[in-house]
Tab-separated table of C-alpha atoms in Angstrom:
chain	number	residue	atom	x	y	z
A	1	UNK	CA	48.739	255.428	42.715
A	2	UNK	CA	51.659	254.451	41.634
A	3	UNK	CA	54.771	256.561	40.302
A	4	UNK	CA	57.491	256.439	38.075
A	5	UNK	CA	60.236	258.758	38.329
A	6	UNK	CA	63.176	259.065	36.812
A	7	UNK	CA	66.822	260.719	37.670
A	8	UNK	CA	65.484	260.445	41.480
A	9	UNK	CA	68.312	261.868	42.917
A	10	UNK	CA	69.302	264.239	40.175
A	11	UNK	CA	68.758	268.078	41.430
A	12	UNK	CA	64.887	268.124	39.818
A	13	UNK	CA	64.537	263.645	41.522
A	14	UNK	CA	65.316	264.257	44.756
A	15	UNK	CA	62.757	267.057	45.007
A	16	UNK	CA	59.549	265.305	43.446
A	17	UNK	CA	60.518	262.529	45.872
A	18	UNK	CA	60.676	264.947	48.990
A	19	UNK	CA	57.089	266.209	47.817
A	20	UNK	CA	55.350	262.723	47.180
A	21	UNK	CA	56.144	262.408	51.291
A	22	UNK	CA	53.019	265.190	51.487
A	23	UNK	CA	51.094	263.595	48.396
A	24	UNK	CA	48.146	261.519	50.122
A	25	UNK	CA	47.125	260.095	46.758
A	26	UNK	CA	50.613	258.954	45.854
A	27	UNK	CA	50.223	255.402	47.537
A	28	UNK	CA	53.626	253.705	45.495
A	29	UNK	CA	56.682	255.207	44.860
A	30	UNK	CA	59.556	253.889	42.252
A	31	UNK	CA	62.839	256.475	42.527
A	32	UNK	CA	64.618	254.735	39.022
A	33	UNK	CA	68.710	256.202	39.260
A	34	UNK	CA	72.086	255.218	39.089
A	35	UNK	CA	72.309	255.186	42.652
A	36	UNK	CA	70.062	254.690	45.969
A	37	UNK	CA	67.742	257.428	46.709
A	38	UNK	CA	68.838	258.758	50.365
A	39	UNK	CA	66.425	260.918	52.465
A	40	UNK	CA	66.245	262.564	56.132
A	41	UNK	CA	66.448	260.893	59.252
A	42	UNK	CA	63.433	259.691	60.440
A	43	UNK	CA	60.756	260.251	57.539
A	44	UNK	CA	58.081	257.498	56.794
A	45	UNK	CA	59.396	256.596	53.543
A	46	UNK	CA	57.193	253.587	53.266
A	47	UNK	CA	55.705	254.147	49.669
A	48	UNK	CA	59.674	255.102	48.768
A	49	UNK	CA	61.176	252.244	46.297
A	50	UNK	CA	64.580	252.528	45.049
A	51	UNK	CA	65.394	250.872	42.125
A	52	UNK	CA	69.005	250.700	41.454
A	53	UNK	CA	69.662	250.430	37.106
A	54	UNK	CA	73.472	250.390	35.445
A	55	UNK	CA	72.198	252.658	32.383
A	56	UNK	CA	69.049	254.262	31.333
A	57	UNK	CA	69.016	251.897	27.716
A	58	UNK	CA	69.034	248.996	29.563
A	59	UNK	CA	65.688	247.851	31.769
A	60	UNK	CA	66.174	243.874	32.942
A	61	UNK	CA	63.837	242.202	33.520
A	62	UNK	CA	63.690	242.796	37.587
A	63	UNK	CA	63.218	246.488	37.170
A	64	UNK	CA	59.978	245.980	34.676
A	65	UNK	CA	58.590	243.767	37.140
A	66	UNK	CA	58.699	247.358	39.566
A	67	UNK	CA	57.043	249.506	36.883
A	68	UNK	CA	53.809	246.964	36.400
A	69	UNK	CA	50.322	248.762	37.533
A	70	UNK	CA	51.997	251.785	37.548
A	71	UNK	CA	50.170	255.142	36.597
A	72	UNK	CA	52.276	257.359	35.820
A	73	UNK	CA	55.891	258.152	35.357
A	74	UNK	CA	58.093	261.961	35.502
A	75	UNK	CA	61.103	261.418	33.224
A	76	UNK	CA	63.975	263.955	34.168
A	77	UNK	CA	66.491	262.356	32.821
A	78	UNK	CA	69.093	264.414	30.245
A	79	UNK	CA	72.144	266.264	29.357
A	80	UNK	CA	71.583	269.340	29.920
A	81	UNK	CA	73.547	272.447	27.612
A	82	UNK	CA	75.494	273.297	30.815
A	83	UNK	CA	76.681	269.678	30.496
A	84	UNK	CA	77.197	269.404	26.191
A	85	UNK	CA	81.066	269.763	27.457
A	86	UNK	CA	81.673	266.517	28.679
A	87	UNK	CA	79.847	264.442	27.033
A	88	UNK	CA	80.216	263.867	22.466
A	89	UNK	CA	77.038	264.506	21.134
A	90	UNK	CA	76.256	260.961	20.555
A	91	UNK	CA	76.530	260.182	24.187
A	92	UNK	CA	73.806	262.830	24.131
A	93	UNK	CA	71.689	262.436	22.117
A	94	UNK	CA	71.812	258.656	23.223
A	95	UNK	CA	70.908	259.871	27.270
A	96	UNK	CA	67.976	262.337	25.840
A	97	UNK	CA	66.416	260.635	23.515
A	98	UNK	CA	67.281	256.817	23.024
A	99	UNK	CA	66.945	256.810	26.749
A	100	UNK	CA	63.871	257.808	26.741
A	101	UNK	CA	62.576	255.814	24.411
A	102	UNK	CA	64.021	252.951	25.906
A	103	UNK	CA	62.592	253.769	29.375
A	104	UNK	CA	59.153	253.943	27.784
A	105	UNK	CA	59.181	250.898	26.374
A	106	UNK	CA	60.309	249.053	29.153
A	107	UNK	CA	57.204	250.894	31.239
A	108	UNK	CA	54.710	250.051	28.717
A	109	UNK	CA	55.996	246.637	28.228
A	110	UNK	CA	55.802	246.259	32.104
A	111	UNK	CA	51.968	246.641	31.308
A	112	UNK	CA	50.185	250.332	32.922
A	113	UNK	CA	47.872	250.631	34.397
A	114	UNK	CA	45.514	252.543	31.473
A	115	UNK	CA	45.216	255.919	31.279
A	116	UNK	CA	49.036	255.897	31.688
A	117	UNK	CA	51.010	258.926	32.132
A	118	UNK	CA	54.422	260.011	30.686
A	119	UNK	CA	55.264	263.979	31.677
A	120	UNK	CA	58.723	264.540	29.980
A	121	UNK	CA	60.885	266.899	31.422
A	122	UNK	CA	62.479	269.945	28.716
A	123	UNK	CA	62.974	273.135	28.386
A	124	UNK	CA	61.268	276.439	27.472
A	125	UNK	CA	62.630	277.536	23.924
A	126	UNK	CA	63.112	274.220	22.323
A	127	UNK	CA	61.495	274.424	19.073
A	128	UNK	CA	58.351	272.412	17.328
A	129	UNK	CA	59.968	272.557	13.552
A	130	UNK	CA	63.352	270.193	13.929
A	131	UNK	CA	64.156	272.049	9.672
A	132	UNK	CA	64.556	275.202	11.514
A	133	UNK	CA	67.944	274.984	13.591
A	134	UNK	CA	68.529	277.817	16.519
A	135	UNK	CA	71.599	279.902	16.123
A	136	UNK	CA	72.289	279.230	19.760
A	137	UNK	CA	73.177	275.094	20.575
A	138	UNK	CA	72.122	273.965	17.322
A	139	UNK	CA	72.315	270.345	16.813
A	140	UNK	CA	71.158	270.177	20.470
A	141	UNK	CA	67.867	272.329	20.282
A	142	UNK	CA	67.569	270.172	16.988
A	143	UNK	CA	67.701	266.916	19.114
A	144	UNK	CA	65.307	268.031	21.657
A	145	UNK	CA	62.711	268.715	18.996
A	146	UNK	CA	63.154	265.558	17.467
A	147	UNK	CA	62.935	263.889	20.806
A	148	UNK	CA	59.846	265.678	21.963
A	149	UNK	CA	57.907	264.879	19.085
A	150	UNK	CA	58.998	261.354	19.455
A	151	UNK	CA	57.026	261.542	22.505
A	152	UNK	CA	53.721	263.212	21.853
A	153	UNK	CA	53.968	260.195	19.189
A	154	UNK	CA	53.529	258.004	22.173
A	155	UNK	CA	50.198	257.881	22.882
A	156	UNK	CA	48.621	256.976	18.565
A	157	UNK	CA	51.695	254.427	18.676
A	158	UNK	CA	49.925	252.735	21.969
A	159	UNK	CA	46.922	252.629	23.578
A	160	UNK	CA	45.979	254.558	27.052
A	161	UNK	CA	48.425	256.671	27.400
A	162	UNK	CA	48.497	259.567	28.238
A	163	UNK	CA	51.450	262.186	27.474
A	164	UNK	CA	52.928	265.911	28.587
A	165	UNK	CA	55.666	268.621	27.613
A	166	UNK	CA	56.905	270.089	30.309
A	167	UNK	CA	59.015	272.975	29.019
A	168	UNK	CA	60.455	274.918	32.274
A	169	UNK	CA	62.696	278.143	32.243
A	170	UNK	CA	66.136	278.252	34.423
A	171	UNK	CA	65.474	275.771	37.445
A	172	UNK	CA	66.921	278.017	40.387
A	173	UNK	CA	67.365	276.389	44.532
A	174	UNK	CA	69.032	276.857	46.756
A	175	UNK	CA	70.981	273.780	47.692
A	176	UNK	CA	73.966	275.176	47.785
A	177	UNK	CA	76.031	278.950	48.040
A	178	UNK	CA	75.826	279.273	44.653
A	179	UNK	CA	72.898	278.380	43.509
A	180	UNK	CA	70.587	280.460	45.801
A	181	UNK	CA	72.730	283.473	45.595
A	182	UNK	CA	71.594	283.021	41.372
A	183	UNK	CA	68.719	282.009	43.210
A	184	UNK	CA	67.900	285.144	45.035
A	185	UNK	CA	68.843	287.435	41.832
A	186	UNK	CA	66.409	285.797	39.598
A	187	UNK	CA	63.735	286.277	42.446
A	188	UNK	CA	64.975	290.100	42.896
A	189	UNK	CA	63.834	289.587	38.930
A	190	UNK	CA	60.645	288.326	39.419
A	191	UNK	CA	58.688	291.298	41.804
A	192	UNK	CA	57.986	292.835	38.009
A	193	UNK	CA	56.542	289.848	36.473
A	194	UNK	CA	59.369	286.775	35.627
A	195	UNK	CA	61.335	288.848	32.678
A	196	UNK	CA	64.186	285.642	32.462
A	197	UNK	CA	61.971	282.784	32.052
A	198	UNK	CA	62.936	280.711	35.242
A	199	UNK	CA	61.044	278.662	37.943
A	200	UNK	CA	62.175	277.545	41.561
A	201	UNK	CA	62.383	273.649	41.252
A	202	UNK	CA	60.045	274.033	44.566
A	203	UNK	CA	57.406	274.757	42.169
A	204	UNK	CA	58.119	272.399	39.070
A	205	UNK	CA	58.627	269.942	40.953
A	206	UNK	CA	54.521	270.487	42.344
A	207	UNK	CA	53.751	270.869	38.767
A	208	UNK	CA	54.529	268.212	38.000
A	209	UNK	CA	53.152	265.680	40.519
A	210	UNK	CA	50.741	267.579	41.176
A	211	UNK	CA	49.658	267.100	36.222
A	212	UNK	CA	50.725	263.075	36.987
A	213	UNK	CA	48.060	262.868	40.074
A	214	UNK	CA	44.857	264.364	38.318
A	215	UNK	CA	45.454	265.099	35.063
A	216	UNK	CA	47.135	267.014	32.042
A	217	UNK	CA	45.946	270.357	31.580
A	218	UNK	CA	47.556	270.512	27.630
A	219	UNK	CA	49.961	268.633	26.271
A	220	UNK	CA	52.684	270.908	26.917
A	221	UNK	CA	53.462	273.716	29.218
A	222	UNK	CA	55.699	276.406	29.463
A	223	UNK	CA	57.588	277.794	32.531
A	224	UNK	CA	54.822	280.648	33.343
A	225	UNK	CA	52.097	278.258	33.050
A	226	UNK	CA	53.709	275.481	34.896
A	227	UNK	CA	54.971	278.668	37.230
A	228	UNK	CA	51.283	278.933	37.870
A	229	UNK	CA	50.162	275.246	38.276
A	230	UNK	CA	53.039	275.127	40.461
A	231	UNK	CA	52.442	277.873	43.384
A	232	UNK	CA	48.716	276.561	43.097
A	233	UNK	CA	49.499	273.168	43.768
A	234	UNK	CA	52.453	274.052	46.740
A	235	UNK	CA	49.396	275.823	48.853
A	236	UNK	CA	47.274	272.858	48.149
A	237	UNK	CA	49.881	270.296	49.581
A	238	UNK	CA	50.817	273.179	52.935
A	239	UNK	CA	47.542	272.539	53.667
A	240	UNK	CA	47.804	268.353	53.979
A	241	UNK	CA	50.128	268.817	56.142
A	242	UNK	CA	48.660	271.815	58.115
A	243	UNK	CA	45.552	269.660	58.304
């Protein structure tokens, strides 16, 4: 299986890359980012191809050539609400929405396998009615809603395409001391059933990889569904590594 991962050097992208190394069904990974993918020393990275682009809205012919024959894409590129203050809204929309469309179009024009599975990473709580603006991050939420609706139209507009919207809650991890503290707080709450939607990045990575390889359980996956799929997939990965 040939898999494209965009945002491959980001918080989630790096974990997705790491897990692909332990999934035999994935034989080729096109890791798209604006800087080279860094892997641990001694790791067999022969199936990872680092593809560097200047902008997620522009795909030269040599980059498109790398997309040819791909079976799936996991699209992780976006500006999260917590980074909105660093960009004007036009740029936020361009990266979240326009670049998603440009990236998909480049992959489809390259001639992917069929079915071609496209997984779009969104967030739990994103509305599906663009006429109802939420009180918090209203314009941003409506824009993400319209982006989801755009992605959901891809199969009708492009033969042989399947899409899935993944809506995780807060993504936790232990890559830094502060992130570890937050992860431990959520872990304590999770003992009583995840009252605040959250997911560890390893669970999220495992879930979207599982869906890319095996097909989509449903068109939109909510946080609890992603957690369930991810935890099961992680157990399966450990079994493969131990065998």
